[in-house]
mmCIF file of C-alpha atoms in Angstrom:
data_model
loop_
_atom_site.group_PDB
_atom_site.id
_atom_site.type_symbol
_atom_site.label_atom_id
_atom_site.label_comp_id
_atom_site.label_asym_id
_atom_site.label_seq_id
_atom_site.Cartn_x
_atom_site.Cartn_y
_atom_site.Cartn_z
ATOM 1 C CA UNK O 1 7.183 2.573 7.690
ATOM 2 C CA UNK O 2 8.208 5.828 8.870
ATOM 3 C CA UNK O 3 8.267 7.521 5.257
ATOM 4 C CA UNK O 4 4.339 6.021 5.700
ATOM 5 C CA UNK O 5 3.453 7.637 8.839
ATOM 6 C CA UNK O 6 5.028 11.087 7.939
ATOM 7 C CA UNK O 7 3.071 10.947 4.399
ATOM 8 C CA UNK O 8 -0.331 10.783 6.560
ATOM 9 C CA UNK O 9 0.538 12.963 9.327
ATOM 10 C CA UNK O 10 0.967 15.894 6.237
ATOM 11 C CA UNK O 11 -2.230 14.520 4.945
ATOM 12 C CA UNK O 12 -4.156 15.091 7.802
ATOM 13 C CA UNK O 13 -4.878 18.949 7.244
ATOM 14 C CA UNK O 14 -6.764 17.907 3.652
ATOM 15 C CA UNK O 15 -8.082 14.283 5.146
ATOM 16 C CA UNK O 16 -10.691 13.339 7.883
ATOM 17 C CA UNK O 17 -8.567 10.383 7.940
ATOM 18 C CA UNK O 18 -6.002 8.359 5.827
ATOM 19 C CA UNK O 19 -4.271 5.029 5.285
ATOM 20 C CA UNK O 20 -1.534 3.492 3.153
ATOM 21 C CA UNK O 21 -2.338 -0.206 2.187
ATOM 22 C CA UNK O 22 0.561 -2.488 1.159
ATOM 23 C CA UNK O 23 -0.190 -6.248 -0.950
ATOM 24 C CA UNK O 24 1.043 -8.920 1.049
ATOM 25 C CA UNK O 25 -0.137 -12.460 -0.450
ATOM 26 C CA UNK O 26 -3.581 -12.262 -1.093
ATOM 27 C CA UNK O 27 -4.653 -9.288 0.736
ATOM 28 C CA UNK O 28 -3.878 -5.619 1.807
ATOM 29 C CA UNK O 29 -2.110 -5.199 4.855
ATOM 30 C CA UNK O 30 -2.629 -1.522 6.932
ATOM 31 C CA UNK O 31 1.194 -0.291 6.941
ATOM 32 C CA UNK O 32 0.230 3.210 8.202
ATOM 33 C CA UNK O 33 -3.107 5.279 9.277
ATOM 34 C CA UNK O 34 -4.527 7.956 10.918
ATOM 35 C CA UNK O 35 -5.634 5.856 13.549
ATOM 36 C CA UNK O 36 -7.709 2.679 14.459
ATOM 37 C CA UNK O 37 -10.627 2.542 13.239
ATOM 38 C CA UNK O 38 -8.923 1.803 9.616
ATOM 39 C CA UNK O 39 -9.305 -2.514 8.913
ATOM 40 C CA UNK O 40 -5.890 -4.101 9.927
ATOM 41 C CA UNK O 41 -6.369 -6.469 6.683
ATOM 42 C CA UNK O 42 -8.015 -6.038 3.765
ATOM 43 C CA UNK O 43 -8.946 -9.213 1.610
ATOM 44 C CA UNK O 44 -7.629 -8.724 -2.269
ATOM 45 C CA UNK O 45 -11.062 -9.336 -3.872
ATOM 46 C CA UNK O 46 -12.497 -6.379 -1.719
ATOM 47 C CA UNK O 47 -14.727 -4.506 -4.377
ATOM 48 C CA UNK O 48 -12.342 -1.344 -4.362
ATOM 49 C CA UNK O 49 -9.050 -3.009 -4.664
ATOM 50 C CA UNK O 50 -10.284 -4.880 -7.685
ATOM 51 C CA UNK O 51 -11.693 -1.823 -9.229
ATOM 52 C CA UNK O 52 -8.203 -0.340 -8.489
ATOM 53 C CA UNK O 53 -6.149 -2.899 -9.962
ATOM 54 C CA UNK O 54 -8.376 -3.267 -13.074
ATOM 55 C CA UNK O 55 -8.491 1.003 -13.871
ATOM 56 C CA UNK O 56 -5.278 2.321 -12.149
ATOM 57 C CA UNK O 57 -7.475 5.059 -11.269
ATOM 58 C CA UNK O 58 -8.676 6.531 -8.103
ATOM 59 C CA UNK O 59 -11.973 5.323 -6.776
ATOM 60 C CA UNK O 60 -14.620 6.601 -4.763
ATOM 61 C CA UNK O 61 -15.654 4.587 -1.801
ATOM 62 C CA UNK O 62 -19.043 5.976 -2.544
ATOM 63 C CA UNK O 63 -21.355 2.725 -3.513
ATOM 64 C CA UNK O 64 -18.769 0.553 -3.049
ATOM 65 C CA UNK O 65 -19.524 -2.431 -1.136
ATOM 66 C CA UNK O 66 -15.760 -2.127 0.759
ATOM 67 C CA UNK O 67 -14.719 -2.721 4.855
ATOM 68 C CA UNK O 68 -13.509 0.602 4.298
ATOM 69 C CA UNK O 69 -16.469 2.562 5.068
ATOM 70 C CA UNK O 70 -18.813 4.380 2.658
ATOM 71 C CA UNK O 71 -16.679 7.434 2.069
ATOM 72 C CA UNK O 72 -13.297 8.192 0.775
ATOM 73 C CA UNK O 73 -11.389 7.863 -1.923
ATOM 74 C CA UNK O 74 -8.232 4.844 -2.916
ATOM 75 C CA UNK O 75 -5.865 5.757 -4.956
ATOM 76 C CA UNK O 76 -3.794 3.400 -6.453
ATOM 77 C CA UNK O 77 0.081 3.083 -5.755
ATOM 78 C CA UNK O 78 1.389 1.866 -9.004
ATOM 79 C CA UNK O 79 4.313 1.402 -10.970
ATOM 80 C CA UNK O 80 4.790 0.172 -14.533
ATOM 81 C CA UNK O 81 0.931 -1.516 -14.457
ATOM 82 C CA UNK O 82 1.630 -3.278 -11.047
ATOM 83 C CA UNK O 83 -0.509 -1.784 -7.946
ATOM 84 C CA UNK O 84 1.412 -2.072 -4.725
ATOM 85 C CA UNK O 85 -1.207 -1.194 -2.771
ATOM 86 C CA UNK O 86 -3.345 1.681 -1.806
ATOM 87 C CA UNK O 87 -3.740 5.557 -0.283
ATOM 88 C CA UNK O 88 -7.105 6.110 1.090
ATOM 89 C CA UNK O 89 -8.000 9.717 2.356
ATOM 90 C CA UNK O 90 -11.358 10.592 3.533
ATOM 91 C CA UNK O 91 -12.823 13.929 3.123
ATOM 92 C CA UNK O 92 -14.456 15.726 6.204
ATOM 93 C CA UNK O 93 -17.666 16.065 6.723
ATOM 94 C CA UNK O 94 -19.703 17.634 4.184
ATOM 95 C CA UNK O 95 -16.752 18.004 1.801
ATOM 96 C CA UNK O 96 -15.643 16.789 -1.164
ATOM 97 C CA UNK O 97 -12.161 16.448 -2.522
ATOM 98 C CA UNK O 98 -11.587 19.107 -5.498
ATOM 99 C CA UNK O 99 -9.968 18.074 -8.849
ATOM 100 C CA UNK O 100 -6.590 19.579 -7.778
ATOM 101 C CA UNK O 101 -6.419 18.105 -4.652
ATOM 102 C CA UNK O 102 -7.826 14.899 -6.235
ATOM 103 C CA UNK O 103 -4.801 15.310 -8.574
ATOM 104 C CA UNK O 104 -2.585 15.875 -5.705
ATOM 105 C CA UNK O 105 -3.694 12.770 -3.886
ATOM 106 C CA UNK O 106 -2.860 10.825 -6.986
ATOM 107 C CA UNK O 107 0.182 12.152 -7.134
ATOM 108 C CA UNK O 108 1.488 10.967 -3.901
ATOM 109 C CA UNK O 109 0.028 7.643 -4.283
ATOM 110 C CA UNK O 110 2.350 7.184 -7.446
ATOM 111 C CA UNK O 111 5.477 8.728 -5.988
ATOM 112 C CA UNK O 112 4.862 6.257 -2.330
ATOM 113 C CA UNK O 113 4.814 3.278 -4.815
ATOM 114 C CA UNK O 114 7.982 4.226 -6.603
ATOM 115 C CA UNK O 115 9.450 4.989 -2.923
ATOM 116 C CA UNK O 116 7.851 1.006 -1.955
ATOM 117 C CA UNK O 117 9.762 -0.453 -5.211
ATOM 118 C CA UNK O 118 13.211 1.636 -4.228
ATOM 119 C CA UNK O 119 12.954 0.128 -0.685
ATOM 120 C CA UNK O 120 12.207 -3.433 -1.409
ATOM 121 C CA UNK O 121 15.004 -3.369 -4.249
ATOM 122 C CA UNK O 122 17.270 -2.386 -1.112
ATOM 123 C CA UNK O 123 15.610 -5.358 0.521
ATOM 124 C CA UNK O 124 16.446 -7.872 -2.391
ATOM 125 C CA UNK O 125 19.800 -6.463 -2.837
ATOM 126 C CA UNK O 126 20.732 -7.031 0.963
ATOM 127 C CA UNK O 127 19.170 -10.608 0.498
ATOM 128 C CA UNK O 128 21.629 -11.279 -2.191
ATOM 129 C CA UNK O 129 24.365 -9.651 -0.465
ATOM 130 C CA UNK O 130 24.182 -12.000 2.694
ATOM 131 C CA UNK O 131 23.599 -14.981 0.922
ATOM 132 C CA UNK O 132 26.725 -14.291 -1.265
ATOM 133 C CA UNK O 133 28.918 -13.395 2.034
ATOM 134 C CA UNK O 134 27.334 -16.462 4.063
ATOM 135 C CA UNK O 135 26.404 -14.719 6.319
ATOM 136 C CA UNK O 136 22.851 -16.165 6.397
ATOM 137 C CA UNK O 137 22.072 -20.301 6.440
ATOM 138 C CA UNK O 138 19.844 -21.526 3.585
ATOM 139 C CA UNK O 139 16.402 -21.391 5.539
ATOM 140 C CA UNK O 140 16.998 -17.979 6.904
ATOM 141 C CA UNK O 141 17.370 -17.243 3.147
ATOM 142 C CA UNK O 142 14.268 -18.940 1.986
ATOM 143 C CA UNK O 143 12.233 -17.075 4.853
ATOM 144 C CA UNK O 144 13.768 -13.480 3.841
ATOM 145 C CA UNK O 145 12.785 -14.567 -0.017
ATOM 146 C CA UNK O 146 8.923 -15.689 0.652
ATOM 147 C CA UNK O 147 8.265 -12.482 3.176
ATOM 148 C CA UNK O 148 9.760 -10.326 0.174
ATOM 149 C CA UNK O 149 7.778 -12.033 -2.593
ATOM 150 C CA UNK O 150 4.728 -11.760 -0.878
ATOM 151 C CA UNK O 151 4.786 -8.263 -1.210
ATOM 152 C CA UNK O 152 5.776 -8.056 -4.873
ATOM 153 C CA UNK O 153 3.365 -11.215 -6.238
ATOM 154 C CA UNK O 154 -0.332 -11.937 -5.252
ATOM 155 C CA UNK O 155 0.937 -15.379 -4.482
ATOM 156 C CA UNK O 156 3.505 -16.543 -1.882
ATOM 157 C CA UNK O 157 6.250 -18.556 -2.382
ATOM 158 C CA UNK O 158 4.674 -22.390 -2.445
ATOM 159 C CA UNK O 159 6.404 -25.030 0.299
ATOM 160 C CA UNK O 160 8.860 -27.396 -1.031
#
């Protein structure tokens, strides 16, 4: 979370506002923003993330139908065709955000999912590593497992 924070704290001279987005099950969890007012949850049919996961491309909040306000613009976080989730800045008042910056945005978006994939392969790896020392009973294991597939799949791990 910290890499999170410190990615929208240098935002903040180009953004009114920003917010990282992270999949979790079947919706988008806030993992980091500029401050409250961003929605703690976002459901995964929300009109933006399903324009985002269907173009890979940046969308404007513009006309969009989203809880995340009227203005803005997501930009997906993806890696090999699979969007982790989201980077949403909004512009200040009056402004829009040039094609550079635009480019910029995008940018960062792609590099924070790449930095998402390198920590929850640390994640996985450390799973593996404590079930294979025993240091970690069967349940514990199964727990771990489900919170870290709900991040990589749409769908949790099903009971047994």
């Amino acid at each position: 979370a910290h890499l999170l924070e410190m990615t929208i704290e240098r935002l903040q001279p180009q953004c009114a506002g920003a917010a990282v987005y992270e999949r979790a099950g079947n919706s988008y969890r806030r993992r980091a923003a500029s401050d409250a007012s961003w929605p703690e949850v976002l459901d995964a049919d929300d009109p933006v993330f399903v324009t985002l996961r269907a173009s890979h491309e940046a969308v404007s909040l513009r006309g969009q139908s989203s809880a995340l306000g009227p203005e803005g613009l997501a930009l997906p976080m993806s890696v090999a065709e699979s969007m982790l989730g989201a980077l949403i800045c909004r512009p200040r008042d009056g402004e829009q955000f040039a094609p550079e910056m635009r480019a910029a945005f995008s940018n960062l978006a792609h590099h924070l999912g790449m930095a998402i994939i390198g920590l929850r392969h640390r994640e996985h790896a450390r799973l593996v590593a404590d079930m294979a020392a025993g240091r970690i009973d069967p349940d514990t294991a199964r727990r771990r497992a489900i919170t870290l597939l709900e991040g990589d799949a749409p769908q949790a791990l099903p009971a047994p």
